[in-house]
Tab-separated table of C-alpha atoms in Angstrom:
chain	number	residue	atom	x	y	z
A	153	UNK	CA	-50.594	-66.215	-95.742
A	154	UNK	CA	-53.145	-67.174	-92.979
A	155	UNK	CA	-52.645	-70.708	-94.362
A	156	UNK	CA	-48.899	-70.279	-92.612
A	157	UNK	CA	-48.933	-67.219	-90.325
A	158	UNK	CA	-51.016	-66.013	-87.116
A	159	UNK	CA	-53.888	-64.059	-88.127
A	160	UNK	CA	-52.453	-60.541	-87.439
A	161	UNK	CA	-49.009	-61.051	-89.687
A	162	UNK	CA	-51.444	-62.731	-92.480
A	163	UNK	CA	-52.511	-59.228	-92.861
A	164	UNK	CA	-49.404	-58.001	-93.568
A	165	UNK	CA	-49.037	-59.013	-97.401
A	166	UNK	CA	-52.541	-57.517	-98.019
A	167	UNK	CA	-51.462	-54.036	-96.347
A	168	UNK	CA	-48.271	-53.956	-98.604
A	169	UNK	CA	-50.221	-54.582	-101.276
A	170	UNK	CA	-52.994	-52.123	-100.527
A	171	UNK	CA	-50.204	-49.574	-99.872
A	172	UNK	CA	-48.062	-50.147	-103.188
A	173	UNK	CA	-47.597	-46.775	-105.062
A	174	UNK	CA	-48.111	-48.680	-108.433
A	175	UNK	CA	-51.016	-50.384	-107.429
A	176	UNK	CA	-53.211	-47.394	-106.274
A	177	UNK	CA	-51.820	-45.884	-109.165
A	178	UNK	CA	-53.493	-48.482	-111.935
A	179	UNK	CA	-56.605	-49.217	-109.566
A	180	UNK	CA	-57.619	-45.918	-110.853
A	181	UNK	CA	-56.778	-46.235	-114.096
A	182	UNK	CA	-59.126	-47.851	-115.875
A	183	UNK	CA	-57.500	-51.117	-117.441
A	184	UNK	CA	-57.225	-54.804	-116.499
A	185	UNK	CA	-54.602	-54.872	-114.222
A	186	UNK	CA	-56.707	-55.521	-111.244
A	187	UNK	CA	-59.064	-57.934	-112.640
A	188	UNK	CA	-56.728	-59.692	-113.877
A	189	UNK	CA	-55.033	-59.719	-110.147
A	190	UNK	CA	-57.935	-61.020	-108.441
A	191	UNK	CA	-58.051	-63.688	-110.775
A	192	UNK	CA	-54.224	-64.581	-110.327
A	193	UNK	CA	-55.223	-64.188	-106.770
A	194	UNK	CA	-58.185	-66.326	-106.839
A	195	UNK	CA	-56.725	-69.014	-108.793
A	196	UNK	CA	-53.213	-69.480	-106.735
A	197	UNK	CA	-55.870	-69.584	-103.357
A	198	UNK	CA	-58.070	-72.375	-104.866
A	199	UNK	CA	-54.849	-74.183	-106.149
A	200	UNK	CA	-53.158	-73.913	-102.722
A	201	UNK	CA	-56.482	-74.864	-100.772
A	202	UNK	CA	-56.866	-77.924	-103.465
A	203	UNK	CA	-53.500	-79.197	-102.278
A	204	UNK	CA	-54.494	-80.052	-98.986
A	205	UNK	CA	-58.252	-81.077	-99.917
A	206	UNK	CA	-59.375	-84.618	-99.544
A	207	UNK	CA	-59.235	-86.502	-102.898
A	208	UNK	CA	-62.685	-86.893	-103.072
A	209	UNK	CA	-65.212	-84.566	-101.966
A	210	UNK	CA	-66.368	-86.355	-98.297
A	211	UNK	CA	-63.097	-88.030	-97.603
A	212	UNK	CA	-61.423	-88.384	-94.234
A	213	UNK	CA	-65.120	-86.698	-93.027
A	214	UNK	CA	-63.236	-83.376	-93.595
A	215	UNK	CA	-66.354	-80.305	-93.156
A	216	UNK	CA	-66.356	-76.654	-93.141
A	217	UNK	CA	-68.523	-74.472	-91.044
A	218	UNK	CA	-71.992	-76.080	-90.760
A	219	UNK	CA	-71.386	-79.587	-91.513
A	220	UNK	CA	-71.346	-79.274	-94.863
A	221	UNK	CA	-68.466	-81.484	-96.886
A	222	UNK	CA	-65.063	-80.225	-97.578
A	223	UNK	CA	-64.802	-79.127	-101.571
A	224	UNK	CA	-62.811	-81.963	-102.616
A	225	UNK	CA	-59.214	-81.373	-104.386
A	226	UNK	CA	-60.404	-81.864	-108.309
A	227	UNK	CA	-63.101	-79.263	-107.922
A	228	UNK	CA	-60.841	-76.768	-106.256
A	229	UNK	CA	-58.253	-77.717	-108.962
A	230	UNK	CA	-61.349	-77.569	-111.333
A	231	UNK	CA	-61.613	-73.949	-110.496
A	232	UNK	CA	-58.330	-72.960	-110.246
A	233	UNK	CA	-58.092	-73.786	-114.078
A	234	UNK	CA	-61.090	-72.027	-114.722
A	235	UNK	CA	-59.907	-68.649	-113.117
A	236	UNK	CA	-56.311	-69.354	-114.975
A	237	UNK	CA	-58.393	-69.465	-118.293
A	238	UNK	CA	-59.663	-66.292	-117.131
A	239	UNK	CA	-56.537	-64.428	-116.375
A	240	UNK	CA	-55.470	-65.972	-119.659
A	241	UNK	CA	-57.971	-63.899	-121.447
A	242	UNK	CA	-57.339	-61.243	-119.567
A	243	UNK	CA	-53.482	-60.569	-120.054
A	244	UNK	CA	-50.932	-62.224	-122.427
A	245	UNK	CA	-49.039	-63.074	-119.648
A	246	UNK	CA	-52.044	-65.354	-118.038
A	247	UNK	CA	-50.948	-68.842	-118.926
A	248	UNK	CA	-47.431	-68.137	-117.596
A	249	UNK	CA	-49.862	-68.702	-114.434
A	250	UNK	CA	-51.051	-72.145	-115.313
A	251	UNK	CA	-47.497	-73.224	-116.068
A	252	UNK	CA	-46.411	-72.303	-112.336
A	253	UNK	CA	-49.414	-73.880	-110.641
A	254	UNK	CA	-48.869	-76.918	-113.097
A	255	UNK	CA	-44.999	-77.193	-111.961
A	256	UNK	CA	-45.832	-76.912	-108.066
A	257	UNK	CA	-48.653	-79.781	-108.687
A	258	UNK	CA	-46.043	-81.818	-110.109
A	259	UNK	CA	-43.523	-80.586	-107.313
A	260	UNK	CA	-45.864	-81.671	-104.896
A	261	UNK	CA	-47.001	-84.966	-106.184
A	262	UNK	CA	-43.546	-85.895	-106.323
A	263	UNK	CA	-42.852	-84.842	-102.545
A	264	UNK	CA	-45.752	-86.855	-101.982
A	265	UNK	CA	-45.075	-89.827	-103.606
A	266	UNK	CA	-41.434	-89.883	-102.491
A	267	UNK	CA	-42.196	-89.440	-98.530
A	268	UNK	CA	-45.174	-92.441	-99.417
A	269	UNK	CA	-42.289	-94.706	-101.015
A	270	UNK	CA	-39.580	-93.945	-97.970
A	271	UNK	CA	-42.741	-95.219	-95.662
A	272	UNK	CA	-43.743	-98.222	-97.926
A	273	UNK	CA	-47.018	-96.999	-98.010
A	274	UNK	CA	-48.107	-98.598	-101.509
A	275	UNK	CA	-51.892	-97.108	-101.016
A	276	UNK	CA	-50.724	-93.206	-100.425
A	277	UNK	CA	-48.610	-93.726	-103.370
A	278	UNK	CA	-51.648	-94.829	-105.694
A	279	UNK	CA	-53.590	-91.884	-104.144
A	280	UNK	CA	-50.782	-89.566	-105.047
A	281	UNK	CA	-51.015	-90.754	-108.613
A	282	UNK	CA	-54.690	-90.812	-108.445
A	283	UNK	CA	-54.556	-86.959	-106.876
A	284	UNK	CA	-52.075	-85.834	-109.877
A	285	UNK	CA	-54.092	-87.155	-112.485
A	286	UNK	CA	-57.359	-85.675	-111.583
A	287	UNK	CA	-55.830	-82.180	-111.206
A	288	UNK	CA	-54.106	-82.689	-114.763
A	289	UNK	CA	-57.741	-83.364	-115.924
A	290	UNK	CA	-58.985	-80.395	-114.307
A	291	UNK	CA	-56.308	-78.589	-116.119
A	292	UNK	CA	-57.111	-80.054	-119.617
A	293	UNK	CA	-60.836	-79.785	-119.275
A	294	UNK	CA	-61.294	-76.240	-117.784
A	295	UNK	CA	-57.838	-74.254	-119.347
A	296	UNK	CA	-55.716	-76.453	-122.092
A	297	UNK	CA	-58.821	-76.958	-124.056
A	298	UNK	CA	-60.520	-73.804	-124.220
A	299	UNK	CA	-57.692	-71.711	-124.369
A	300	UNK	CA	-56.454	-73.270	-126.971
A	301	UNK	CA	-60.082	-73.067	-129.021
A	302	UNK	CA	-58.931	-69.317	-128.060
A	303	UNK	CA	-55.639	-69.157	-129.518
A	304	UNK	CA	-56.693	-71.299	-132.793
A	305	UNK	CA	-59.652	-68.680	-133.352
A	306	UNK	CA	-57.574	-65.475	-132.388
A	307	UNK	CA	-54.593	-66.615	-135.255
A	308	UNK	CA	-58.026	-67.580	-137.835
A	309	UNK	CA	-59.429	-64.354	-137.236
A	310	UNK	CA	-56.672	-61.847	-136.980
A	311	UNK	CA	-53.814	-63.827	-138.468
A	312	UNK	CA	-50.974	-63.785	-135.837
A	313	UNK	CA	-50.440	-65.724	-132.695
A	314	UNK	CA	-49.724	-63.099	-130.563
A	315	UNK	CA	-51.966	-59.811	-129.590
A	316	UNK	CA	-51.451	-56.615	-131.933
A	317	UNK	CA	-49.802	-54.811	-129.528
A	318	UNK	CA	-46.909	-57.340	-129.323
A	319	UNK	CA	-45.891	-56.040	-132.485
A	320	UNK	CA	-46.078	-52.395	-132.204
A	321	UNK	CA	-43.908	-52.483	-129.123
């Protein structure tokens, strides 16, 4: 939110949140539903931040406070998989995350590459290509892979795709 809004109403969504029955209700509670919040969290921030990041980690002499060099867009990406893969393990509802952040990277390479074409600008439209394939990698290195290892030793081991408590429901 403080991405779009002045500081004070970027507070807002965190109050409402704080202040949701249901959520002091299950903070207590003892199971995963808040871990696996901060991770959805987490993830969505890096992947948002990662939009807007340089390409490569030093570009356009982008810094954050004390000179040091911007995180560039594939690491942020990098660990916006990671926590994905995380939230994955967490809930069986996790990769429906990874989907959604995969969709708006295509959404917004596509925006991208389209306002780059309507300018004739042949270099931003490489870079947009360049930028979409190095977050895909991301993806495939630090969520496709692994969770899949996941998924292909969870059906070995227990003999079903899907956790046990799919089927009792």
């Amino acid at each position: 939110a403080r991405r779009w809004l002045r500081p004070l109403a970027a507070t807002l969504p965190a109050v409402l949140l704080a202040a949701h029955p249901g959520l002091v209700f299950w903070a207590v509670s003892g199971l995963e539903t808040l871990v696996f919040q901060l991770f959805v969290v987490a993830a969505t921030t890096a992947f948002i931040v990662g939009l807007d990041a340089p390409s490569n980690k030093g570009d356009d002499g982008l810094t954050v406070g004390g000179g040091r060099p911007a995180w560039s867009r594939s690491r942020l990406h990098l660990v916006a998989a990671a926590l994905c893969l995380l939230a994955s393990l967490t809930r069986p509802e996790g990769p429906l995350l990874t989907v959604v952040l995969g969709v708006t990277a295509l959404l917004d390479a596509a925006v991208r590459w389209l306002r780059a074409r309507r300018k004739g600008d042949r270099a931003a439209q490489a870079d947009t290509r360049r930028a979409l394939r190095l977050t895909l990698r991301a993806f495939t290195l630090a969520f496709v892979i692994p969770y899949a290892v996941y998924v292909l030793w969870r059906v070995v081991h227990f003999g079903r795709l899907l956790p046990h408590t799919v089927y009792c429901k």
